[in-house]
Short mmCIF file of C-alpha atoms and ligand atoms in Angstrom, two decimals:
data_model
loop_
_atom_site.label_atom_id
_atom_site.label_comp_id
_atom_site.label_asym_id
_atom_site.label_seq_id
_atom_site.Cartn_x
_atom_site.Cartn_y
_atom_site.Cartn_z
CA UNK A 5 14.76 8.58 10.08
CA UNK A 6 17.14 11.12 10.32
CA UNK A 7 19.85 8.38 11.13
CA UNK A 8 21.78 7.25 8.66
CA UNK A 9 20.71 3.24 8.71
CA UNK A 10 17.33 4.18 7.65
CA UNK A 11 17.83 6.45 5.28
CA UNK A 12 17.15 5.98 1.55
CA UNK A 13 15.79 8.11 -1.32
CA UNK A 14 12.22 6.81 -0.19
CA UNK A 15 12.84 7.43 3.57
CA UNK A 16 13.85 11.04 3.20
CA UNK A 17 10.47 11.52 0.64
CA UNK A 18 8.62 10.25 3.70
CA UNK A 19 10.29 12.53 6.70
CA UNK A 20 10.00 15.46 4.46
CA UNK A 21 5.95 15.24 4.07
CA UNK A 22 6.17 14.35 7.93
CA UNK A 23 8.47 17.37 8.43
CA UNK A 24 6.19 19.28 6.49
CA UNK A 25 2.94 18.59 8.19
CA UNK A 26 4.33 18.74 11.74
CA UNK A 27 5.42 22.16 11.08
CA UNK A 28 1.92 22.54 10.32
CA UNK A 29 0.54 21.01 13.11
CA UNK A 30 3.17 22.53 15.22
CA UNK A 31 4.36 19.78 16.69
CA UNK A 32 6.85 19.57 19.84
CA UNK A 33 10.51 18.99 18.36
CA UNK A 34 10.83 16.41 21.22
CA UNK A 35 7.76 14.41 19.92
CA UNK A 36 8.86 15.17 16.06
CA UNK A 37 11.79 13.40 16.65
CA UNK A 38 10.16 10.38 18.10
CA UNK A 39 8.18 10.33 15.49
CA UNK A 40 10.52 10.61 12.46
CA UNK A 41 12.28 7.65 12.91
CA UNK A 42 10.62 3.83 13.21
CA UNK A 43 10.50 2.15 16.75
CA UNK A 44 12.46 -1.15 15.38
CA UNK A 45 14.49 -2.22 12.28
CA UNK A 46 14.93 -5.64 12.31
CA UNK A 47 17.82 -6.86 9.43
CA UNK A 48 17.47 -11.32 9.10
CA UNK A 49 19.49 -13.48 6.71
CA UNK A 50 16.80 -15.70 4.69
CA UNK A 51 19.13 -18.60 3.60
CA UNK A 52 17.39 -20.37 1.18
CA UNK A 53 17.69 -23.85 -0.62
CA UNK A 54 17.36 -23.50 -4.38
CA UNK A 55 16.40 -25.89 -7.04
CA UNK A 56 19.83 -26.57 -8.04
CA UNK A 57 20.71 -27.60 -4.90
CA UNK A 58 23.10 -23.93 -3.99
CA UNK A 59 22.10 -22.31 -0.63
CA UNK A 60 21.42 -18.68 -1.57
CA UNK A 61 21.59 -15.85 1.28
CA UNK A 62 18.84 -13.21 0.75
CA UNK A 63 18.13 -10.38 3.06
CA UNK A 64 14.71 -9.98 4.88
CA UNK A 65 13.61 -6.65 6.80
CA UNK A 66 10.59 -6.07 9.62
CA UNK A 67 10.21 -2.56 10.39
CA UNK A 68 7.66 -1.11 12.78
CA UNK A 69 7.10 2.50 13.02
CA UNK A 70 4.47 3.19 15.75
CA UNK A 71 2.26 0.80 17.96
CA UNK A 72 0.67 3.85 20.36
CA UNK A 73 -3.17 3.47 18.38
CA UNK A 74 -2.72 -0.95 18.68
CA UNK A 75 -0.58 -3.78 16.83
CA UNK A 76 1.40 -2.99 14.18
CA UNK A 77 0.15 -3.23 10.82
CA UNK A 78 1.82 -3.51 7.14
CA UNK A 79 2.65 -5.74 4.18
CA UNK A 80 5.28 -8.04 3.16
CA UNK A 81 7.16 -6.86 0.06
CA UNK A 82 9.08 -8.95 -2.79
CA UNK A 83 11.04 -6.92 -5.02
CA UNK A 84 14.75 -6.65 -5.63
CA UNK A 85 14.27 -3.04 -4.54
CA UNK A 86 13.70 -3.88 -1.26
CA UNK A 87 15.93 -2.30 0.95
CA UNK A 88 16.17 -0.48 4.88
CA UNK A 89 15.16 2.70 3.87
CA UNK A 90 12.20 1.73 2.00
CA UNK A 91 10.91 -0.57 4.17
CA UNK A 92 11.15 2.27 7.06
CA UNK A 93 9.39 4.54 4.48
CA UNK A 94 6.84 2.53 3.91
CA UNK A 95 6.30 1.67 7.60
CA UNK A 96 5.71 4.94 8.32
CA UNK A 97 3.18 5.63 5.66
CA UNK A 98 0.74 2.82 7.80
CA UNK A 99 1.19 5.16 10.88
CA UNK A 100 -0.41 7.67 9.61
CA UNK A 101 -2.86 5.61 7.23
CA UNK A 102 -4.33 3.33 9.99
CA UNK A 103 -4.88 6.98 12.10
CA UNK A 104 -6.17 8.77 9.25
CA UNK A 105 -8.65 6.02 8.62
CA UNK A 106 -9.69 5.57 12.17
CA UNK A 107 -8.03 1.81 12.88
CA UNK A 108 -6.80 0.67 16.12
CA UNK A 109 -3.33 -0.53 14.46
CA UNK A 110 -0.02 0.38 14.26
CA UNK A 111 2.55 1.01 11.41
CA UNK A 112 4.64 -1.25 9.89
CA UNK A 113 6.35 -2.95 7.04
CA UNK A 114 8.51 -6.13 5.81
CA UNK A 115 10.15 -7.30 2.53
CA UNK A 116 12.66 -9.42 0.75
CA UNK A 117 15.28 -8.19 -1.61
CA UNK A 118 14.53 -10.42 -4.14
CA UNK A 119 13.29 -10.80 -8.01
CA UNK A 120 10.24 -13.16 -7.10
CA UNK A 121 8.82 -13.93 -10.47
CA UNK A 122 12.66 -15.48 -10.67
CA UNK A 123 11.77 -17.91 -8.46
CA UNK A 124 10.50 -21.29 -8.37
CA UNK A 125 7.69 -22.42 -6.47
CA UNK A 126 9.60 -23.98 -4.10
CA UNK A 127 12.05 -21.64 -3.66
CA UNK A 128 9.58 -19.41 -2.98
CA UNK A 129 7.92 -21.37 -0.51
CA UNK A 130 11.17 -22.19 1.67
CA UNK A 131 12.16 -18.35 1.27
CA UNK A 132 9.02 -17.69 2.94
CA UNK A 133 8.96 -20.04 5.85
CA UNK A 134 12.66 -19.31 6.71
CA UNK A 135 11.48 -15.51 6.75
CA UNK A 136 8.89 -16.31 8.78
CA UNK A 137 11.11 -18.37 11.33
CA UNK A 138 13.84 -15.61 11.37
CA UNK A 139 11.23 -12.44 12.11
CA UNK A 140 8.61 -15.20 14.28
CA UNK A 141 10.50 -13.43 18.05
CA UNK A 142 8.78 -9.66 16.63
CA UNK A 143 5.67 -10.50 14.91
CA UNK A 144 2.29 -12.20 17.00
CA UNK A 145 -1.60 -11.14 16.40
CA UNK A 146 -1.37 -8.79 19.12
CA UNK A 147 1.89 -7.61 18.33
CA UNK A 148 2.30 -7.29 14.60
CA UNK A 149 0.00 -8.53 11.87
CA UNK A 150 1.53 -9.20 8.04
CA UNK A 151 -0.24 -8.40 4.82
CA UNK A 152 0.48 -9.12 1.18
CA UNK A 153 2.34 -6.28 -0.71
CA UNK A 154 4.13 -6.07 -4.03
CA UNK A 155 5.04 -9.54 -4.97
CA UNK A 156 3.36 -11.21 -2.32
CA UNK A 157 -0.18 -12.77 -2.25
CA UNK A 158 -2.40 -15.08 -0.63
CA UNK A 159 -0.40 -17.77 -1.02
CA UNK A 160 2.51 -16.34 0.36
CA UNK A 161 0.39 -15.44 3.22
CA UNK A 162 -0.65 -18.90 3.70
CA UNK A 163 2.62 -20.13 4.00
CA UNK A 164 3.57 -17.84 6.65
CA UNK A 165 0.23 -18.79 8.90
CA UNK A 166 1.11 -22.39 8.36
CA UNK A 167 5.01 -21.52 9.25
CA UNK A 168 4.01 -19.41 12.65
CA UNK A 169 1.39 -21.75 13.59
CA UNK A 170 3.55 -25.10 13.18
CA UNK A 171 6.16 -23.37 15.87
CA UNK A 172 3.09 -22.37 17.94
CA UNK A 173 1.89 -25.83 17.72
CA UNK A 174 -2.01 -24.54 17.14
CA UNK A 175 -3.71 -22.77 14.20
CA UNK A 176 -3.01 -19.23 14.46
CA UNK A 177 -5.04 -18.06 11.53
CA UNK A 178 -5.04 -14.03 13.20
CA UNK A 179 -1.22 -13.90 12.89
CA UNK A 180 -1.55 -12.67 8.99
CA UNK A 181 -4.15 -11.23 6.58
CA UNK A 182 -4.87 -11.09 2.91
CA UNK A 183 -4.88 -14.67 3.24
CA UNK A 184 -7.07 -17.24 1.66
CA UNK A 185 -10.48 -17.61 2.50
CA UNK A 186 -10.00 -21.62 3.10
CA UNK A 187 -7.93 -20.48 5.88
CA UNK A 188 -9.73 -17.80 7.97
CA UNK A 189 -8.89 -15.16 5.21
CA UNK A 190 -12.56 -12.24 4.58
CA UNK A 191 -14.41 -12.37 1.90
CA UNK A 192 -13.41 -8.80 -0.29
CA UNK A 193 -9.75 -8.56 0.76
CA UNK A 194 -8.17 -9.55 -2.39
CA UNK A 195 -10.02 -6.69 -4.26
CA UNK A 196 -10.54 -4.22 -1.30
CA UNK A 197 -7.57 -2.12 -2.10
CA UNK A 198 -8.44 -1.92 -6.19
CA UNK A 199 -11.74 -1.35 -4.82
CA UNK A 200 -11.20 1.27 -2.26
CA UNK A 201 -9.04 3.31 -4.81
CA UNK A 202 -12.48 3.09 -7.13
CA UNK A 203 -14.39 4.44 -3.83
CA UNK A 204 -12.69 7.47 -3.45
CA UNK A 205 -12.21 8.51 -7.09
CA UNK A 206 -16.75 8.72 -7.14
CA UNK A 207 -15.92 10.98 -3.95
CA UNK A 208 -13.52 13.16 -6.01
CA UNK A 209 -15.53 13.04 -9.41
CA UNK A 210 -18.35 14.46 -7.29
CA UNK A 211 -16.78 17.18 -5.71
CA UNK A 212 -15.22 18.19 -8.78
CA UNK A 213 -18.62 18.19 -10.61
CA UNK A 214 -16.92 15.21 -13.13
CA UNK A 215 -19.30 12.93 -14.58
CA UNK A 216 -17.53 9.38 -14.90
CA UNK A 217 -19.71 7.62 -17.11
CA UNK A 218 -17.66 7.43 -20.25
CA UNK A 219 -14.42 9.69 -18.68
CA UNK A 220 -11.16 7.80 -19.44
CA UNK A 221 -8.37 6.69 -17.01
CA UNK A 222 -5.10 5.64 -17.20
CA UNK A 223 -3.55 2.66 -14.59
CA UNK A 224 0.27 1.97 -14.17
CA UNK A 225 1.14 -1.08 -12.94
CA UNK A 226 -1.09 -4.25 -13.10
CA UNK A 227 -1.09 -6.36 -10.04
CA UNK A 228 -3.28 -6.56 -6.75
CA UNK A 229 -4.00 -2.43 -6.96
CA UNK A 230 -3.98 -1.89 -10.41
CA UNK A 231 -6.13 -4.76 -11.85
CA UNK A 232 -8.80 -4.56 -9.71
CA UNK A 233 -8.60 -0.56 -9.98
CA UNK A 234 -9.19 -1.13 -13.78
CA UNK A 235 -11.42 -3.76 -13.38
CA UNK A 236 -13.80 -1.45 -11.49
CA UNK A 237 -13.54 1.91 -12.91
CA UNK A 238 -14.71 -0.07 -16.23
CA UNK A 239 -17.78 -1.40 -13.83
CA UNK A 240 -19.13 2.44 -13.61
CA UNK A 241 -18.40 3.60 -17.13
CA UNK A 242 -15.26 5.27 -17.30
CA UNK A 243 -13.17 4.08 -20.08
CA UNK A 244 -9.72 2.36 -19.53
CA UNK A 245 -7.51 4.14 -22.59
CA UNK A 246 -3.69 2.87 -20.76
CA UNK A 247 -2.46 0.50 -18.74
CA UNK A 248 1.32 -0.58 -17.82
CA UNK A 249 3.24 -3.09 -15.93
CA UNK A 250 7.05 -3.78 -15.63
CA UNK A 251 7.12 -5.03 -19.05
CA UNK A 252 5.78 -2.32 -20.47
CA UNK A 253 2.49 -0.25 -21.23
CA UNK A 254 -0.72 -0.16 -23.82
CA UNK A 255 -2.84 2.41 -24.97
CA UNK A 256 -6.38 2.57 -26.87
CA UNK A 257 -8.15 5.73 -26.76
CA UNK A 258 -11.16 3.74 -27.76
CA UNK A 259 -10.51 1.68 -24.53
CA UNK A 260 -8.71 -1.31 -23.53
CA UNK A 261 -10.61 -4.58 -22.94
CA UNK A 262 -10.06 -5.35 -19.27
CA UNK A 263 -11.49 -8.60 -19.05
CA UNK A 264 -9.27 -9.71 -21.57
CA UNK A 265 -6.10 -7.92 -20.24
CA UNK A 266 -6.75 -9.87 -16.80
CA UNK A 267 -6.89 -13.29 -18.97
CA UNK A 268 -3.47 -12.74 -20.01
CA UNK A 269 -2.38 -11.25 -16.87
CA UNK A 270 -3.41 -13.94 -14.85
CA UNK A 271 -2.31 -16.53 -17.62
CA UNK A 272 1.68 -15.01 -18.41
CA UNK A 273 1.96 -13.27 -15.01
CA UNK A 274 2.40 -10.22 -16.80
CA UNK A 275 1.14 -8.33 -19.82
CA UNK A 276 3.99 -9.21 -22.30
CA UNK A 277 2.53 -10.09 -25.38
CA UNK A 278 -0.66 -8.63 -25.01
CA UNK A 279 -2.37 -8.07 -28.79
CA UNK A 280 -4.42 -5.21 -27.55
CA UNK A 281 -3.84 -1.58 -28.36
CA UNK A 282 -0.54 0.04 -29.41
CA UNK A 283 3.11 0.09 -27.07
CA UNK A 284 3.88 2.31 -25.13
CA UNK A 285 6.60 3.13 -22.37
CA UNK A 286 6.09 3.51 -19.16
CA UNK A 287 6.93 7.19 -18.91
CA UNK A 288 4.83 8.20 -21.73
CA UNK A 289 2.18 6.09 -19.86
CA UNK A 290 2.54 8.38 -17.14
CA UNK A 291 1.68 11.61 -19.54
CA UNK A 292 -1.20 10.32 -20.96
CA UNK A 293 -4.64 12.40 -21.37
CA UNK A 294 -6.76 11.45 -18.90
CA UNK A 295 -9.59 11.93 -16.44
CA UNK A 296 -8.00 9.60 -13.63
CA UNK A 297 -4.79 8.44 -13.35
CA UNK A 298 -3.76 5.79 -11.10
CA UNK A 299 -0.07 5.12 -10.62
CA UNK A 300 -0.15 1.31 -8.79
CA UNK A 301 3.05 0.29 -8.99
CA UNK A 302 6.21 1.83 -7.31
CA UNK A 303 7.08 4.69 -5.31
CA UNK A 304 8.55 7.85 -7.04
CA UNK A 305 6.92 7.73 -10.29
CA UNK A 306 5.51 11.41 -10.32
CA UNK A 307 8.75 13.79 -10.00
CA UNK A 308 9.96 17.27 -10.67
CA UNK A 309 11.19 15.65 -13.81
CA UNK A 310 7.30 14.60 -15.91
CA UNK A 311 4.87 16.50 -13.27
CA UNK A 312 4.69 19.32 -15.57
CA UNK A 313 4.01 16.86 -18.46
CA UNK A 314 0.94 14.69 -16.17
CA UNK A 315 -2.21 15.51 -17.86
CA UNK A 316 -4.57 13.68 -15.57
CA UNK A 317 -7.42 15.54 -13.64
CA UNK A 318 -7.64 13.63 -10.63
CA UNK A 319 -4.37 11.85 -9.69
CA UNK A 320 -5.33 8.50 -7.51
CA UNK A 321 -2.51 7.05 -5.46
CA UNK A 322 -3.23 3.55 -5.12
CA UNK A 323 0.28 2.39 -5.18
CA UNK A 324 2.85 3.96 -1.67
CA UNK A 325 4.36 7.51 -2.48
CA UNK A 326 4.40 7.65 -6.08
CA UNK A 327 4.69 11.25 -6.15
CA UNK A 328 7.66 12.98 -4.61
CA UNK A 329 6.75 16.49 -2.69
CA UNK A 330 8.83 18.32 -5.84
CA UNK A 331 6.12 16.63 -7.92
CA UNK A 332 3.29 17.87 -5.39
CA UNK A 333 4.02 20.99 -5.62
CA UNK A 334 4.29 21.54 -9.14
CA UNK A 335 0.66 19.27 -9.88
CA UNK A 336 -0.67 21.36 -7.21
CA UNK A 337 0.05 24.55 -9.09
CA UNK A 338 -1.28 23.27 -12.09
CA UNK A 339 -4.81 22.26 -10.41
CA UNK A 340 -4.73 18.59 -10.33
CA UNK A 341 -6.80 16.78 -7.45
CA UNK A 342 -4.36 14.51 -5.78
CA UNK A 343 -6.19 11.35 -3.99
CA UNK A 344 -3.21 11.51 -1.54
CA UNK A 345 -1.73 7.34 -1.06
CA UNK A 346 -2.57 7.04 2.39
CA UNK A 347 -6.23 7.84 1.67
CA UNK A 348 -6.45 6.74 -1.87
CA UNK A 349 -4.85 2.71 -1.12
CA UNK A 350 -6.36 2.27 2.84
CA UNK A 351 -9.25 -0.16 1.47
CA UNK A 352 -6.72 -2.71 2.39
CA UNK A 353 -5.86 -2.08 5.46
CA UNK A 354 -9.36 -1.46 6.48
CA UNK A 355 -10.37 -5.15 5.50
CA UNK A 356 -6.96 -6.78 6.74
CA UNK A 357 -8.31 -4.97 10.26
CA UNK A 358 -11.51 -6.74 9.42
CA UNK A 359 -9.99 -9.99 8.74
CA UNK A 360 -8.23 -10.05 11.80
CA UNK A 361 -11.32 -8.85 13.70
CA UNK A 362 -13.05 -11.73 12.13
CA UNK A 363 -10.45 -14.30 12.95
CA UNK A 364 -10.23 -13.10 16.53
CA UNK A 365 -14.02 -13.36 17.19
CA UNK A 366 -14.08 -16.39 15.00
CA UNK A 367 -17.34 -15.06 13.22
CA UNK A 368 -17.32 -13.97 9.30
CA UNK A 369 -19.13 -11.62 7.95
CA UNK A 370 -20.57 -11.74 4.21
CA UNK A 371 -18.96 -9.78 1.01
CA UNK A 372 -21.40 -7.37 0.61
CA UNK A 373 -21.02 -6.20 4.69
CA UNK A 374 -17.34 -6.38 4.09
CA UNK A 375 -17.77 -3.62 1.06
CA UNK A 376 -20.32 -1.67 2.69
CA UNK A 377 -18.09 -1.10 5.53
CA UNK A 378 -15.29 0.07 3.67
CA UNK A 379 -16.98 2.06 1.60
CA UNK A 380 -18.36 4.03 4.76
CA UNK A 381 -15.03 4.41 6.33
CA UNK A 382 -13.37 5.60 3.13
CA UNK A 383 -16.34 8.10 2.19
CA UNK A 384 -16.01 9.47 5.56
CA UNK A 385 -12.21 9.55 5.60
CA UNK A 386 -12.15 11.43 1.76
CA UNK A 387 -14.74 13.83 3.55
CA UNK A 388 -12.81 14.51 6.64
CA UNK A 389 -9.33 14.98 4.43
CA UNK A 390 -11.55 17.78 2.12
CA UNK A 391 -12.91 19.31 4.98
CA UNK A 392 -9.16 19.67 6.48
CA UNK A 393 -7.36 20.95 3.37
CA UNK A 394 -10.57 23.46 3.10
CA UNK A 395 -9.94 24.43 6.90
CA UNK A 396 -6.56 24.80 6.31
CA UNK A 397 -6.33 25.83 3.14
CA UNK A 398 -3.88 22.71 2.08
CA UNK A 399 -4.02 20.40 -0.70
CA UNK A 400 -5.92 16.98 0.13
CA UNK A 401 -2.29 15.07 0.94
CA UNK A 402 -0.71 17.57 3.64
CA UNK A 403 -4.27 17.33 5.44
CA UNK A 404 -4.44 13.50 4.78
CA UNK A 405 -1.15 13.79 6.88
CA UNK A 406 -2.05 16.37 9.38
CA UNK A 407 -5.23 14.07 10.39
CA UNK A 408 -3.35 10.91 10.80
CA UNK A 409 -0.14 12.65 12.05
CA UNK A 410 -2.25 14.31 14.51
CA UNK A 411 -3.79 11.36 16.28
CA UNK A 412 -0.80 9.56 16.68
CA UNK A 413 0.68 12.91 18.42
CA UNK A 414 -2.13 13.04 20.73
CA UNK A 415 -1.88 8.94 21.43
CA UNK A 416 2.18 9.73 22.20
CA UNK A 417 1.37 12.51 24.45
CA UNK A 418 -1.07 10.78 26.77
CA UNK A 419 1.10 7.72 27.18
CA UNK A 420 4.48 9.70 27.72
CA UNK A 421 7.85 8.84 27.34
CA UNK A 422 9.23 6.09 29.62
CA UNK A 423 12.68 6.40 30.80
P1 NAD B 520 1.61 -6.51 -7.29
O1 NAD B 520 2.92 -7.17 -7.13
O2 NAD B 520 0.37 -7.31 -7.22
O3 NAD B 520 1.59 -5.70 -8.67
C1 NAD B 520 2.55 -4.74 -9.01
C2 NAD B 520 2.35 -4.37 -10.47
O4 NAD B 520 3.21 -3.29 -10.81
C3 NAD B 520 2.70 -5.51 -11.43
O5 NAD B 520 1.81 -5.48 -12.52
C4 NAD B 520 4.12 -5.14 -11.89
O6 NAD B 520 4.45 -5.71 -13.16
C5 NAD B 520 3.99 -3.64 -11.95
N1 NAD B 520 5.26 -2.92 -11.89
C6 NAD B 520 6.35 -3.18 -11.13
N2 NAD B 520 7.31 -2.28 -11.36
C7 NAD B 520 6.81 -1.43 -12.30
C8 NAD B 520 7.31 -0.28 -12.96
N3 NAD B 520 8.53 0.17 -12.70
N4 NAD B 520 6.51 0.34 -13.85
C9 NAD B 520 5.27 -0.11 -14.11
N5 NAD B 520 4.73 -1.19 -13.52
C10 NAD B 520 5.50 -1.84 -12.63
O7 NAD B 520 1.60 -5.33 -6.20
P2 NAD B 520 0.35 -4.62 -5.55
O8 NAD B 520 -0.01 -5.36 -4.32
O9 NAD B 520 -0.66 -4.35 -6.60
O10 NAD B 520 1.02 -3.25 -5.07
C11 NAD B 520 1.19 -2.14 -5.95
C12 NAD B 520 1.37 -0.88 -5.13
O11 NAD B 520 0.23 -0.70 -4.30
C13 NAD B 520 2.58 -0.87 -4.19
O12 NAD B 520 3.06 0.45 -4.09
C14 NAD B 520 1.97 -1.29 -2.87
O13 NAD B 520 2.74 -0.85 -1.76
C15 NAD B 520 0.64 -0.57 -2.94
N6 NAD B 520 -0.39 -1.12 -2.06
C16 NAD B 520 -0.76 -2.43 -2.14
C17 NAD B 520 -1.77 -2.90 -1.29
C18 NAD B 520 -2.28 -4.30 -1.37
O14 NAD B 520 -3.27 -4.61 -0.69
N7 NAD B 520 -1.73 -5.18 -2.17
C19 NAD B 520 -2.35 -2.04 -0.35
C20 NAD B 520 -1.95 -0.69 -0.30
C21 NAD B 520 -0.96 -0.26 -1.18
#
């Protein structure tokens, strides 16, 4: 992304870790540069009725960064964030995720610039389908498969299945995952990133010789990721002292009541208003006392400015680039185990491939195969990242990237470049 188009704060985070590991890997300059930058930006207008009748403008973005390993993969996102450069930043970060974890997929990535707990329903809704209509000439199930991302969700995903398949004139439920079961969605997708996350910290407590019944963790951000993440961790003992979304954070040493947390989540939308423990900010959130911390919100949380301040033993990225490289290198100095993003948040990739598996061969599989086989493909992933940074003496997320870098290198150099 060395271009100037692409480039944003979150874009040059992600060509610097790539920059990094392909020095590592020693990677041709030619190919590096291939590499750095995504294959296709594509910038719509998303003009959009709302409820008082005005015709609002928003912008929409589709960015894939690599198809050599299959179809591109990635989420939507709906946050007023949104921009070029993060979308490329993100797209790249499935690259190397979908290789490191073994898929046949692509990387990619799509959002809206827009506040979506601002909207209506119905604003929402026609947002969606216009969206879909404007990016319908660069997306397909063979080509490049949507998922649900920050601010999106099975709904959303619904409405862009029913939007491709009413211009394809057929059902098309393969087009999109992470959607509803009703509609050809897997059973265990809606959790399988929270759960994944969960997955890979028992793989890190073990090798660290931590026992988790009755350590304590810390989750920012409360959403898809984060709930579930809490949710679970709670499931095998550990003890949920601090949890944050954009409104704000809690803490309980004693432990927050999860169950309870998700009621008023699920009821508000948010946790504003929650009666349980005392308020905190999100930054102090951040430098909490902790076993596990899990930052699953927004990219960039972890810098050179509070790294020296994070007091977490295992760090578990279940939300996209949280942690800038200044930050890396500064936790790495100070010992903490880093469950790198694109190993720590793949559980939902790895069921969106098996949804769209499913839908293609138009057989389902039960939850409990669904879960087994990600749990497999992550435990073998976390061991194949430990085995690297031990090879190589790196920490866990330059090997995550060497892996997944590496295959995609390989992929590039049988197919050549045509000219
Ligand atoms: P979501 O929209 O369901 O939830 C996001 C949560 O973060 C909400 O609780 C929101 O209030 C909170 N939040 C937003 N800004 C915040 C801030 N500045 N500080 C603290 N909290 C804040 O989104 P999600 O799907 O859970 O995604 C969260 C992260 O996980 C993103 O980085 C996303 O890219 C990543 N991720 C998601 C999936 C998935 O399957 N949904 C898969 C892989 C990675």
């Amino acid at each position: 992304m060395a271009n100037e188009e692409w480039r944003s704060a979150t874009s040059d985070m992600a060509v610097q870790q790539f920059d990094i590991a392909a020095e590592k890997l020693a990677i041709d300059p030619n190919l590096a540069g291939r590499l750095r930058r995504p294959d296709r930006a594509l910038i719509v207008s998303v003009p959009t009725r709302m409820d008082d009748g005005r015709v609002h403008v928003f912008t929409g973005y589709r960015v894939q960064h690599n198809d050599v390993l299959g179809p591109f993969k990635g989420g939507i996102r709906y946050h007023p964030a949104v921009n070029l450069g993060e979308v490329s930043a993100l797209a790249m970060w499935m690259t190397w995720k979908c290789s490191l974890v073994g898929l046949p997929l692509g990387g990619a990535k799509g959002g809206i610039s827009c506040d979506p707990a601002e909207l209506s329903r119905n604003e929402l809704q026609s947002m969606t389908r216009r969206f879909t209509a404007e990016i319908l000439n660069v997306i397909g199930p063979e080509v490049d498969v949507p998922a649900p991302d920050m601010g999106t969700n099975e709904q959303v995903m619904a409405w862009i299945m029913d939007t491709y398949s009413q211009h394809k004139g057929h059902a098309v439920p393969e087009i999109v995952t992470g959607k509803p079961v009703a509609i050809g969605g897997t059973l265990g997708r809606r959790d399988a990133t929270g759960r994944g996350v969960v997955y890979v910290v028992v793989e890190a407590a073990k090798h660290l010789g931590i026992e988790l019944n009755g350590a304590t963790a810390v989750v920012q951000g409360f959403g898809n990721v984060g709930s579930v993440a809490a949710r679970e961790l709670t499931e095998i003992g550990v003890k949920l002292i601090g949890v944050s979304d954009r409104t704000g954070g809690f803490v309980d040493v004693n432990g927050l009541p999860v169950a309870k947390l998700l009621e008023v989540a699920n009821k508000n939308h948010s946790l504003a208003g929650c009666p349980y423990g005392d308020r905190i900010t999100n930054e102090e959130l951040l430098e909490l006392q902790c076993d596990i911390l899990v930052p699953a919100a927004m990219e960039m949380q972890i810098t050179e400015f509070n790294a020296a301040r994070i007091a977490c033993r295992i760090l578990a990225e279940g939300a996209n680039g949280p942690t800038t490289p200044e930050a890396d290198a500064i936790l790495r100095e100070r010992g903490i185990f880093i469950i790198p993003d694109i190993l720590a948040n793949a559980g939902g990739v790895i069921v969106s491939y098996f949804e769209w598996v499913q839908d293609l061969q138009n057989f389902f599989w039960s939850e409990d195969e669904v879960n087994k086989k990600l749990r497999e493909i992550l435990v073998k992933a976390f061991n194949e990242v430990l085995n690297t940074s031990r090879k190589h003496d790196v920490d866990m997320r330059l090997a995550a990237l060497m892996i997944g870098i590496e295959r995609v290198a390989k992929a590039m150099l049988w197919r050549g470049l045509y000219a």
